[in-house]
Amino acid sequence: MSSSSTFEYTYKDYDGTEKTIKHQLDIPYKEDCGELAHRIVSEMDPVMKYLDADIELKKALKTFVERENQNFYDRRDEDLLNKARNGQVDVENLVTELDKLYKEEVLEFAERVGPTDEEIFALAFHQLVHSPLLPDILTKEQSYAKSISELNTRMYEEIDELSRKQAAEMDEKVQQLDVSTTSDDINQLLSQHYSNQNLIRKRWESKLEAKRGHQKHEYRNWVTSQVGEALINNPTSLPVSSTPIGNKSSMFVSQNLSMEESFTIHLGSQLKHMHNIRILSADVTDFCSPLHRDENLNGLNMALGLYSSSLSGIVVLTPSGSVQALPSIIKNANMSTEFHFDQIENQIEQIEEDLRKGQEGNGAGGSEKSRQKLHPGDFFITRHSNLSQTHVIFHLISDESSDSPGEITSRHPVILGLRNILKTASRHDISMLTIPALLRHEMSEDMTVPWSIRRAELVFKCAKGFMIESATWGGTEINTLQLLLPHNISEELFTTLAGMVSNVFRVANPKIL
């Protein structure tokens, strides 16, 4: 049971004109008033965003919400009391509902249930990966990945071959236009080409889905059976592997790094914490490449870090719109079976479903597309165990055009989205995070040296502030922050931006006495 109430707020804008804004709220309102106040301020005149208008509005909003919530609860309780006086309360139903709520919310009264299949597999994998059987896991995963990769290669080859034939057929038809071919013939041929390509793609995707499902089932059974056999042979515990993990800041082997530089810094107002800052130039997809594509240590490190408090994450910029990952990342994630999570398309479908349900619950109107549209600063998360250098991808929505880079401030939605990502990372055991230092993955002609310096300085200073602030959030410290510059940046500009890191973050230099 809920009701609706309209919040009205009158303010004077920068030229003294009195204006009133109205915002519909569902009562009781249980969300954060500060966040709502910020959203309302963003709807005001652009100049008002920079005049601390949200301070007074937040006070008024908080007072309004408290009053309306209290009135709602008073009316609800009065109604319940009247029903109780008149004998209209179903006591048996009330007791049953109360018992259900206690079992769902209070651990002491919860029903005793065993671990799920997911929990059993996670525990078994964690034990096995820290035992001498780790090389066997990697060998089996590489074998599975090779099989899926071969199927993908055959699919792409068949589609490419069909595309070449269709292109030749279309060229021939176009040359005969207005001679023996009409525009309707061209459109009909286009439709036929699309149907044929779609049919082939669906056929191969069906094969791949069946293959991945079989591999996942077989792999999980093998992992749990190996742990069971090891415990039977040695009831005390599985022997722990002495395989060295190495330094966390450099444990991943990058694919095509062109330039990089590392720094050690200490941050904190009172109690200082040590962090590693690494600035590097690379393609963002190098961090999301297929795990078993090359023979390197990434498979070992990804497996060891998977169920740990030292996860690695990366921020990938995504155009505004619906929930969608970059095609190159989807392709890489599908080059092998995802044994620990859902395949990336299924994760995205679930995010879209959750977003749709959440917006329907908030009473959002409009068409299906408008309801599920994401805005700059929003982000969604996908989880991975089959990519080379990241367990978690933060897909950050950015609407900046690469053709006309503009100026932004620390209050820009994408910068605030970056803050929320760091907050989420620190709360969920992500100790190494890679962020785009220019909020761009590619350099363009319009990205001049002065613009790049201003943008990098803004991102560096905001990242530093967020890292200092993260000490108050609780959770895992972000030990390593990687500042990712576009792969096609010039060496001179890279050197300039790398030199800025020591100035902004105040690199710790040893003193010689």
Short mmCIF file of C-alpha atoms in Angstrom, two decimals:
data_model
loop_
_atom_site.label_atom_id
_atom_site.label_comp_id
_atom_site.label_asym_id
_atom_site.label_seq_id
_atom_site.Cartn_x
_atom_site.Cartn_y
_atom_site.Cartn_z
CA MET A 1 0.00 0.00 0.00
CA SER A 2 1.43 3.36 -1.01
CA SER A 3 0.30 6.80 -2.05
CA SER A 4 1.56 9.65 -4.19
CA SER A 5 2.42 13.19 -3.15
CA THR A 6 3.75 16.24 -5.01
CA PHE A 7 6.82 18.06 -3.70
CA GLU A 8 6.85 21.75 -4.60
CA TYR A 9 9.87 24.00 -4.21
CA THR A 10 10.08 27.71 -4.99
CA TYR A 11 13.43 29.32 -5.65
CA LYS A 12 14.94 32.41 -7.23
CA ASP A 13 17.25 31.89 -10.15
CA TYR A 14 20.39 33.89 -10.87
CA ASP A 15 18.48 36.95 -12.13
CA GLY A 16 15.97 37.01 -9.25
CA THR A 17 13.06 35.45 -11.13
CA GLU A 18 10.91 33.30 -8.83
CA LYS A 19 10.34 29.79 -10.15
CA THR A 20 8.58 26.68 -8.82
CA ILE A 21 9.48 23.08 -9.53
CA LYS A 22 7.22 20.11 -8.86
CA HIS A 23 8.25 16.50 -8.39
CA GLN A 24 5.97 13.51 -7.85
CA LEU A 25 7.01 11.13 -5.02
CA ASP A 26 5.81 7.70 -3.99
CA ILE A 27 5.02 7.75 -0.26
CA PRO A 28 6.47 6.29 1.86
CA TYR A 29 9.69 7.48 0.21
CA LYS A 30 12.62 5.30 1.25
CA GLU A 31 15.37 6.45 -1.10
CA ASP A 32 18.18 8.88 -0.31
CA CYS A 33 16.97 12.50 -0.25
CA GLY A 34 20.42 13.81 -1.18
CA GLU A 35 20.50 11.82 -4.42
CA LEU A 36 16.97 12.95 -5.32
CA ALA A 37 17.87 16.58 -4.56
CA HIS A 38 20.84 16.34 -6.92
CA ARG A 39 18.60 14.95 -9.70
CA ILE A 40 16.08 17.75 -9.18
CA VAL A 41 18.82 20.41 -9.28
CA SER A 42 20.04 18.95 -12.57
CA GLU A 43 16.61 19.74 -14.02
CA MET A 44 16.89 23.44 -13.05
CA ASP A 45 18.51 26.17 -15.13
CA PRO A 46 22.12 25.17 -15.96
CA VAL A 47 23.57 28.07 -13.96
CA MET A 48 21.80 26.91 -10.79
CA LYS A 49 23.81 23.70 -10.75
CA TYR A 50 26.88 25.66 -9.70
CA LEU A 51 25.25 27.85 -7.01
CA ASP A 52 24.85 25.16 -4.31
CA ALA A 53 21.10 25.20 -4.91
CA ASP A 54 20.90 21.59 -3.73
CA ILE A 55 21.71 22.52 -0.09
CA GLU A 56 18.48 24.41 0.59
CA LEU A 57 16.48 22.12 -1.65
CA LYS A 58 17.79 19.08 0.22
CA LYS A 59 16.64 20.56 3.54
CA ALA A 60 13.18 21.32 2.18
CA LEU A 61 12.94 17.89 0.55
CA LYS A 62 13.99 16.09 3.72
CA THR A 63 11.39 18.00 5.77
CA PHE A 64 8.70 17.25 3.19
CA VAL A 65 9.54 13.52 3.03
CA GLU A 66 9.61 13.18 6.83
CA ARG A 67 6.23 14.91 7.16
CA GLU A 68 4.56 12.94 4.34
CA ASN A 69 6.01 9.62 5.52
CA GLN A 70 4.80 10.27 9.06
CA ASN A 71 1.31 11.19 7.82
CA PHE A 72 1.24 8.03 5.72
CA TYR A 73 2.20 5.81 8.64
CA ASP A 74 -0.28 7.59 10.93
CA ARG A 75 -3.12 6.98 8.47
CA ARG A 76 -2.06 3.37 7.93
CA ASP A 77 -1.82 2.63 11.66
CA GLU A 78 -5.15 4.34 12.38
CA ASP A 79 -6.77 2.23 9.67
CA LEU A 80 -5.28 -0.96 11.15
CA LEU A 81 -6.50 -0.01 14.64
CA ASN A 82 -10.02 0.62 13.35
CA LYS A 83 -10.02 -2.76 11.62
CA ALA A 84 -8.82 -4.42 14.84
CA ARG A 85 -11.60 -2.70 16.86
CA ASN A 86 -14.22 -3.82 14.36
CA GLY A 87 -12.94 -7.39 14.23
CA GLN A 88 -11.89 -7.11 10.58
CA VAL A 89 -8.31 -8.37 11.09
CA ASP A 90 -7.46 -11.90 9.89
CA VAL A 91 -5.22 -12.93 12.81
CA GLU A 92 -4.18 -16.25 11.27
CA ASN A 93 -3.07 -14.60 8.04
CA LEU A 94 -1.25 -11.89 10.00
CA VAL A 95 0.66 -14.47 12.07
CA THR A 96 1.60 -16.45 8.94
CA GLU A 97 2.87 -13.31 7.18
CA LEU A 98 4.85 -12.23 10.26
CA ASP A 99 6.42 -15.68 10.54
CA LYS A 100 7.41 -15.55 6.86
CA LEU A 101 9.01 -12.12 7.25
CA TYR A 102 11.04 -13.23 10.28
CA LYS A 103 12.33 -16.28 8.40
CA GLU A 104 13.34 -14.17 5.41
CA GLU A 105 14.95 -11.26 7.29
CA VAL A 106 16.32 -12.56 10.61
CA LEU A 107 19.14 -15.09 10.45
CA GLU A 108 18.20 -16.59 13.83
CA PHE A 109 14.76 -17.63 12.50
CA ALA A 110 15.82 -18.54 8.97
CA GLU A 111 15.14 -22.03 7.72
CA ARG A 112 18.21 -24.22 7.72
CA VAL A 113 19.11 -25.00 4.11
CA GLY A 114 22.22 -26.49 2.59
CA PRO A 115 24.62 -24.71 0.23
CA THR A 116 23.54 -24.19 -3.36
CA ASP A 117 25.25 -25.85 -6.32
CA GLU A 118 26.91 -22.50 -7.08
CA GLU A 119 28.35 -22.28 -3.55
CA ILE A 120 29.56 -25.90 -3.65
CA PHE A 121 31.31 -25.34 -6.97
CA ALA A 122 32.87 -22.04 -5.81
CA LEU A 123 34.26 -23.67 -2.67
CA ALA A 124 35.55 -26.68 -4.61
CA PHE A 125 37.24 -24.50 -7.23
CA HIS A 126 38.84 -22.28 -4.58
CA GLN A 127 40.31 -25.35 -2.85
CA LEU A 128 41.45 -26.93 -6.09
CA VAL A 129 43.05 -23.79 -7.54
CA HIS A 130 45.28 -23.47 -4.45
CA SER A 131 46.49 -27.05 -4.72
CA PRO A 132 49.01 -28.86 -6.97
CA LEU A 133 46.10 -29.60 -9.33
CA LEU A 134 46.10 -26.00 -10.60
CA PRO A 135 48.03 -26.87 -13.81
CA ASP A 136 45.37 -29.52 -14.57
CA ILE A 137 42.64 -26.85 -14.30
CA LEU A 138 44.46 -24.55 -16.71
CA THR A 139 45.13 -27.37 -19.17
CA LYS A 140 41.47 -28.40 -19.19
CA GLU A 141 40.30 -24.78 -19.61
CA GLN A 142 42.72 -24.26 -22.52
CA SER A 143 41.45 -27.43 -24.17
CA TYR A 144 37.84 -26.27 -23.84
CA ALA A 145 38.72 -22.77 -25.07
CA LYS A 146 40.47 -24.16 -28.15
CA SER A 147 37.33 -26.10 -29.08
CA ILE A 148 35.08 -23.03 -28.74
CA SER A 149 37.59 -20.82 -30.55
CA GLU A 150 37.68 -23.22 -33.50
CA LEU A 151 33.88 -23.17 -33.75
CA ASN A 152 33.91 -19.35 -33.64
CA THR A 153 36.57 -19.21 -36.34
CA ARG A 154 34.56 -21.50 -38.62
CA MET A 155 31.45 -19.37 -38.02
CA TYR A 156 33.21 -16.12 -38.90
CA GLU A 157 34.85 -17.69 -41.96
CA GLU A 158 31.50 -18.94 -43.29
CA ILE A 159 29.84 -15.57 -42.66
CA ASP A 160 32.73 -13.70 -44.33
CA GLU A 161 32.60 -16.00 -47.35
CA LEU A 162 28.86 -15.48 -47.66
CA SER A 163 29.32 -11.70 -47.32
CA ARG A 164 31.82 -11.67 -50.20
CA LYS A 165 29.45 -13.65 -52.44
CA GLN A 166 26.53 -11.40 -51.51
CA ALA A 167 28.58 -8.25 -52.17
CA ALA A 168 29.52 -9.53 -55.64
CA GLU A 169 25.90 -10.45 -56.35
CA MET A 170 24.72 -7.01 -55.19
CA ASP A 171 27.32 -5.20 -57.33
CA GLU A 172 26.14 -7.14 -60.37
CA LYS A 173 22.50 -6.24 -59.65
CA VAL A 174 23.30 -2.56 -59.09
CA GLN A 175 25.12 -2.36 -62.43
CA GLN A 176 21.95 -3.65 -64.12
CA LEU A 177 19.73 -1.09 -62.34
CA ASP A 178 17.18 0.47 -64.70
CA VAL A 179 18.26 -2.01 -67.39
CA SER A 180 17.07 -5.44 -66.27
CA THR A 181 16.81 -4.70 -62.49
CA THR A 182 14.45 -2.45 -60.54
CA SER A 183 14.80 -0.89 -57.09
CA ASP A 184 12.27 -3.44 -55.80
CA ASP A 185 14.60 -6.22 -56.98
CA ILE A 186 17.46 -4.58 -55.05
CA ASN A 187 15.37 -4.36 -51.87
CA GLN A 188 14.22 -7.95 -52.24
CA LEU A 189 17.82 -9.10 -52.67
CA LEU A 190 18.90 -7.13 -49.57
CA SER A 191 16.15 -8.81 -47.55
CA GLN A 192 17.21 -12.21 -48.85
CA HIS A 193 20.87 -11.55 -47.99
CA TYR A 194 19.96 -10.49 -44.47
CA SER A 195 17.81 -13.59 -43.93
CA ASN A 196 20.55 -15.91 -45.19
CA GLN A 197 23.20 -14.31 -42.95
CA ASN A 198 20.88 -14.37 -39.95
CA LEU A 199 20.07 -18.04 -40.57
CA ILE A 200 23.76 -19.03 -40.68
CA ARG A 201 24.58 -16.97 -37.59
CA LYS A 202 21.68 -18.48 -35.62
CA ARG A 203 22.71 -22.01 -36.65
CA TRP A 204 26.29 -21.48 -35.44
CA GLU A 205 25.19 -19.70 -32.26
CA SER A 206 22.94 -22.66 -31.47
CA LYS A 207 25.91 -25.01 -31.88
CA LEU A 208 28.08 -22.80 -29.68
CA GLU A 209 25.43 -22.52 -26.97
CA ALA A 210 25.02 -26.30 -26.85
CA LYS A 211 28.81 -26.80 -26.77
CA ARG A 212 29.28 -24.26 -23.97
CA GLY A 213 26.47 -25.82 -21.93
CA HIS A 214 28.04 -29.27 -22.26
CA GLN A 215 31.51 -27.95 -21.36
CA LYS A 216 30.24 -26.04 -18.33
CA HIS A 217 28.37 -29.06 -16.95
CA GLU A 218 31.35 -31.37 -17.57
CA TYR A 219 33.89 -28.90 -16.12
CA ARG A 220 31.91 -28.27 -12.92
CA ASN A 221 31.40 -31.97 -12.32
CA TRP A 222 35.12 -32.57 -12.87
CA VAL A 223 36.14 -29.83 -10.38
CA THR A 224 33.85 -31.10 -7.61
CA SER A 225 34.86 -34.73 -8.25
CA GLN A 226 38.57 -33.85 -8.06
CA VAL A 227 38.08 -32.22 -4.67
CA GLY A 228 36.05 -35.20 -3.48
CA GLU A 229 38.77 -37.65 -4.54
CA ALA A 230 41.49 -35.52 -2.95
CA LEU A 231 39.60 -35.37 0.36
CA ILE A 232 39.03 -39.14 0.33
CA ASN A 233 42.74 -39.75 -0.22
CA ASN A 234 43.74 -37.06 2.30
CA PRO A 235 40.86 -36.41 4.75
CA THR A 236 42.66 -33.55 6.52
CA SER A 237 42.77 -31.04 3.67
CA LEU A 238 43.96 -30.38 0.17
CA PRO A 239 47.67 -29.51 0.02
CA VAL A 240 48.24 -25.83 -0.63
CA SER A 241 50.21 -24.96 -3.73
CA SER A 242 53.36 -22.92 -3.34
CA THR A 243 52.95 -21.32 -6.77
CA PRO A 244 54.14 -17.71 -6.50
CA ILE A 245 51.57 -15.10 -7.40
CA GLY A 246 53.93 -12.17 -7.77
CA ASN A 247 53.38 -8.48 -7.25
CA LYS A 248 49.72 -7.57 -7.63
CA SER A 249 50.50 -4.36 -9.46
CA SER A 250 52.30 -6.21 -12.24
CA MET A 251 50.80 -9.68 -12.08
CA PHE A 252 49.00 -9.41 -15.42
CA VAL A 253 50.82 -9.73 -18.71
CA SER A 254 49.55 -7.04 -21.06
CA GLN A 255 49.17 -7.88 -24.72
CA ASN A 256 50.32 -4.81 -26.65
CA LEU A 257 51.59 -2.18 -24.24
CA SER A 258 53.37 0.64 -26.00
CA MET A 259 54.32 2.91 -23.07
CA GLU A 260 53.95 2.72 -19.30
CA GLU A 261 55.30 4.19 -16.08
CA SER A 262 54.65 3.28 -12.44
CA PHE A 263 54.64 5.30 -9.20
CA THR A 264 54.23 4.61 -5.48
CA ILE A 265 52.16 7.14 -3.53
CA HIS A 266 50.81 7.63 -0.01
CA LEU A 267 47.30 9.02 0.44
CA GLY A 268 45.27 9.92 3.51
CA SER A 269 44.62 12.91 5.74
CA GLN A 270 46.00 11.31 8.91
CA LEU A 271 46.71 7.62 8.46
CA LYS A 272 48.58 7.26 5.16
CA HIS A 273 47.94 4.31 2.85
CA MET A 274 50.31 3.19 0.13
CA HIS A 275 49.01 2.82 -3.43
CA ASN A 276 50.51 1.97 -6.79
CA ILE A 277 49.71 4.32 -9.66
CA ARG A 278 50.44 3.05 -13.15
CA ILE A 279 49.96 5.16 -16.28
CA LEU A 280 50.05 3.26 -19.54
CA SER A 281 49.06 3.43 -23.18
CA ALA A 282 47.12 0.48 -24.59
CA ASP A 283 43.94 -0.57 -26.36
CA VAL A 284 41.15 -1.11 -23.83
CA THR A 285 40.28 -4.43 -25.49
CA ASP A 286 43.77 -5.73 -24.61
CA PHE A 287 42.56 -5.92 -21.00
CA CYS A 288 39.47 -7.84 -22.12
CA SER A 289 41.10 -10.23 -24.58
CA PRO A 290 40.36 -13.99 -24.51
CA LEU A 291 42.06 -15.57 -21.50
CA HIS A 292 43.62 -18.60 -23.21
CA ARG A 293 44.56 -16.92 -26.49
CA ASP A 294 48.27 -16.92 -25.68
CA GLU A 295 50.53 -18.92 -23.41
CA ASN A 296 51.17 -16.56 -20.49
CA LEU A 297 50.64 -16.18 -16.76
CA ASN A 298 47.27 -14.48 -17.06
CA GLY A 299 45.35 -17.76 -16.80
CA LEU A 300 47.19 -18.58 -13.57
CA ASN A 301 46.64 -15.15 -12.03
CA MET A 302 43.00 -14.90 -13.06
CA ALA A 303 42.26 -18.29 -11.51
CA LEU A 304 44.08 -17.50 -8.26
CA GLY A 305 42.33 -14.15 -7.90
CA LEU A 306 38.82 -15.26 -8.85
CA TYR A 307 37.48 -16.10 -5.37
CA SER A 308 39.68 -13.69 -3.44
CA SER A 309 39.63 -10.17 -2.04
CA SER A 310 42.05 -9.04 -4.78
CA LEU A 311 39.84 -8.79 -7.84
CA SER A 312 40.73 -6.68 -10.87
CA GLY A 313 38.32 -4.35 -12.65
CA ILE A 314 38.30 -2.00 -15.63
CA VAL A 315 36.11 0.94 -16.64
CA VAL A 316 34.98 0.77 -20.27
CA LEU A 317 33.18 3.76 -21.81
CA THR A 318 29.91 2.86 -23.53
CA PRO A 319 27.59 5.06 -25.64
CA SER A 320 24.37 6.17 -23.94
CA GLY A 321 21.27 4.20 -24.77
CA SER A 322 20.24 0.67 -23.91
CA VAL A 323 22.31 -1.80 -21.89
CA GLN A 324 24.93 -2.95 -24.36
CA ALA A 325 28.62 -3.84 -24.15
CA LEU A 326 31.18 -3.04 -26.84
CA PRO A 327 30.96 -5.63 -29.67
CA SER A 328 34.70 -6.40 -29.38
CA ILE A 329 34.29 -7.28 -25.69
CA ILE A 330 31.27 -9.50 -26.40
CA LYS A 331 33.25 -11.27 -29.12
CA ASN A 332 36.24 -11.85 -26.82
CA ALA A 333 34.07 -13.08 -23.94
CA ASN A 334 32.43 -15.60 -26.27
CA MET A 335 35.73 -17.08 -27.45
CA SER A 336 35.56 -19.53 -24.54
CA THR A 337 32.99 -20.90 -22.10
CA GLU A 338 32.23 -18.85 -18.99
CA PHE A 339 32.42 -21.54 -16.26
CA HIS A 340 31.75 -19.36 -13.20
CA PHE A 341 29.14 -16.86 -14.38
CA ASP A 342 26.56 -16.53 -17.16
CA GLN A 343 27.74 -15.76 -20.68
CA ILE A 344 27.95 -12.00 -21.23
CA GLU A 345 24.76 -11.81 -23.36
CA ASN A 346 22.77 -13.53 -20.60
CA GLN A 347 24.19 -11.13 -18.00
CA ILE A 348 23.15 -8.17 -20.15
CA GLU A 349 19.67 -9.61 -20.67
CA GLN A 350 19.28 -9.98 -16.90
CA ILE A 351 20.42 -6.38 -16.35
CA GLU A 352 17.88 -5.17 -18.92
CA GLU A 353 15.16 -7.18 -17.18
CA ASP A 354 16.09 -5.81 -13.75
CA LEU A 355 16.17 -2.28 -15.16
CA ARG A 356 12.75 -2.72 -16.77
CA LYS A 357 11.24 -4.09 -13.56
CA GLY A 358 12.78 -1.30 -11.49
CA GLN A 359 11.44 1.41 -13.77
CA GLU A 360 8.00 -0.20 -13.90
CA GLY A 361 8.02 -0.33 -10.09
CA ASN A 362 8.77 3.40 -10.00
CA GLY A 363 5.83 4.06 -12.28
CA ALA A 364 7.98 5.32 -15.17
CA GLY A 365 5.95 5.92 -18.29
CA GLY A 366 6.87 6.06 -21.91
CA SER A 367 7.78 3.48 -24.48
CA GLU A 368 9.87 0.38 -23.88
CA LYS A 369 12.97 2.05 -25.38
CA SER A 370 12.68 5.26 -23.36
CA ARG A 371 12.17 3.38 -20.11
CA GLN A 372 15.34 1.33 -20.51
CA LYS A 373 17.58 4.15 -21.74
CA LEU A 374 20.70 4.71 -19.68
CA HIS A 375 22.12 8.19 -19.18
CA PRO A 376 25.68 9.56 -18.86
CA GLY A 377 27.16 8.62 -15.49
CA ASP A 378 25.11 5.44 -15.19
CA PHE A 379 27.02 2.16 -15.29
CA PHE A 380 26.32 -1.54 -15.31
CA ILE A 381 28.58 -4.44 -14.36
CA THR A 382 29.47 -7.72 -16.00
CA ARG A 383 31.53 -10.45 -14.33
CA HIS A 384 34.11 -12.59 -16.09
CA SER A 385 36.49 -15.48 -15.51
CA ASN A 386 37.54 -16.00 -19.14
CA LEU A 387 39.11 -12.62 -19.97
CA SER A 388 42.84 -12.00 -19.77
CA GLN A 389 43.18 -9.18 -17.23
CA THR A 390 39.87 -8.36 -15.60
CA HIS A 391 37.29 -10.05 -13.42
CA VAL A 392 34.81 -7.16 -13.48
CA ILE A 393 33.93 -4.68 -16.25
CA PHE A 394 32.25 -1.41 -15.28
CA HIS A 395 30.45 -0.26 -18.44
CA LEU A 396 30.27 3.52 -17.86
CA ILE A 397 27.80 5.45 -20.01
CA SER A 398 29.37 8.47 -21.72
CA ASP A 399 27.74 10.64 -24.38
CA GLU A 400 30.77 12.74 -25.33
CA SER A 401 31.38 12.77 -29.07
CA SER A 402 34.93 11.83 -30.05
CA ASP A 403 34.66 14.28 -32.96
CA SER A 404 34.05 17.33 -30.77
CA PRO A 405 35.56 16.88 -27.30
CA GLY A 406 34.22 19.46 -24.86
CA GLU A 407 35.17 20.77 -21.46
CA ILE A 408 33.75 19.13 -18.34
CA THR A 409 33.93 19.83 -14.61
CA SER A 410 34.20 17.70 -11.50
CA ARG A 411 30.38 17.75 -11.29
CA HIS A 412 29.95 16.17 -14.72
CA PRO A 413 27.79 12.99 -14.60
CA VAL A 414 30.61 10.83 -16.02
CA ILE A 415 33.02 12.04 -13.30
CA LEU A 416 30.37 11.36 -10.64
CA GLY A 417 29.82 7.96 -12.25
CA LEU A 418 33.56 7.31 -11.88
CA ARG A 419 33.28 8.15 -8.18
CA ASN A 420 30.41 5.67 -7.78
CA ILE A 421 32.48 3.02 -9.58
CA LEU A 422 35.40 3.51 -7.17
CA LYS A 423 32.94 3.29 -4.28
CA THR A 424 31.45 0.06 -5.65
CA ALA A 425 34.92 -1.37 -6.31
CA SER A 426 36.14 -0.69 -2.77
CA ARG A 427 33.04 -2.36 -1.32
CA HIS A 428 33.36 -5.52 -3.41
CA ASP A 429 36.97 -6.63 -3.06
CA ILE A 430 38.36 -4.98 -6.22
CA SER A 431 41.91 -3.98 -5.35
CA MET A 432 43.13 -3.13 -8.87
CA LEU A 433 41.11 -0.80 -11.09
CA THR A 434 41.87 0.54 -14.57
CA ILE A 435 40.20 3.81 -15.62
CA PRO A 436 40.36 5.81 -18.90
CA ALA A 437 42.60 8.77 -18.03
CA LEU A 438 41.14 11.03 -20.74
CA LEU A 439 37.64 9.52 -20.62
CA ARG A 440 38.40 8.42 -24.18
CA HIS A 441 39.58 5.14 -25.69
CA GLU A 442 40.81 6.67 -28.96
CA MET A 443 42.73 9.84 -29.81
CA SER A 444 41.25 12.16 -32.44
CA GLU A 445 42.53 15.25 -34.24
CA ASP A 446 40.36 17.53 -32.10
CA MET A 447 41.97 16.25 -28.91
CA THR A 448 44.73 18.85 -28.79
CA VAL A 449 47.66 18.81 -26.36
CA PRO A 450 46.21 21.61 -24.14
CA TRP A 451 42.83 19.86 -24.07
CA SER A 452 44.44 16.51 -23.17
CA ILE A 453 46.47 18.13 -20.36
CA ARG A 454 43.35 19.80 -18.89
CA ARG A 455 41.30 16.61 -19.14
CA ALA A 456 44.03 14.42 -17.62
CA GLU A 457 44.56 16.88 -14.75
CA LEU A 458 40.82 16.84 -13.98
CA VAL A 459 40.62 13.04 -14.00
CA PHE A 460 43.83 12.66 -11.95
CA LYS A 461 42.69 15.13 -9.28
CA CYS A 462 39.20 13.63 -9.06
CA ALA A 463 40.62 10.10 -8.86
CA LYS A 464 42.96 11.20 -6.08
CA GLY A 465 40.09 12.78 -4.16
CA PHE A 466 37.92 9.70 -4.61
CA MET A 467 40.73 7.42 -3.38
CA ILE A 468 41.21 9.55 -0.25
CA GLU A 469 37.45 9.53 0.28
CA SER A 470 37.33 5.75 -0.17
CA ALA A 471 39.08 5.30 3.20
CA THR A 472 35.76 6.30 4.83
CA TRP A 473 33.65 3.94 2.71
CA GLY A 474 34.90 0.70 4.25
CA GLY A 475 35.81 -2.40 2.29
CA THR A 476 38.90 -3.12 0.21
CA GLU A 477 41.58 -0.51 -0.48
CA ILE A 478 42.24 0.04 -4.18
CA ASN A 479 45.92 -0.83 -4.02
CA THR A 480 46.62 -0.30 -7.71
CA LEU A 481 45.04 2.35 -9.91
CA GLN A 482 45.87 2.11 -13.61
CA LEU A 483 45.42 5.27 -15.68
CA LEU A 484 44.78 4.06 -19.22
CA LEU A 485 45.63 6.37 -22.12
CA PRO A 486 44.55 5.69 -25.73
CA HIS A 487 46.79 3.29 -27.64
CA ASN A 488 47.38 5.84 -30.43
CA ILE A 489 48.62 8.65 -28.19
CA SER A 490 51.92 10.29 -29.17
CA GLU A 491 55.06 9.56 -27.15
CA GLU A 492 55.55 13.26 -26.38
CA LEU A 493 52.02 13.67 -24.98
CA PHE A 494 52.35 10.44 -22.99
CA THR A 495 55.58 11.71 -21.40
CA THR A 496 53.88 15.02 -20.52
CA LEU A 497 50.86 13.32 -18.90
CA ALA A 498 53.06 10.81 -17.06
CA GLY A 499 54.99 13.72 -15.59
CA MET A 500 51.73 15.17 -14.26
CA VAL A 501 51.07 12.04 -12.16
CA SER A 502 53.90 12.75 -9.73
CA ASN A 503 52.72 16.35 -9.31
CA VAL A 504 49.04 15.55 -8.74
CA PHE A 505 49.49 12.45 -6.58
CA ARG A 506 52.69 13.66 -4.86
CA VAL A 507 54.86 10.60 -5.39
CA ALA A 508 56.69 9.33 -2.33
CA ASN A 509 60.46 9.72 -2.74
CA PRO A 510 62.87 8.15 -0.24
CA LYS A 511 64.93 10.59 1.83
CA ILE A 512 68.65 9.92 2.13
CA LEU A 513 70.02 10.93 5.54
#
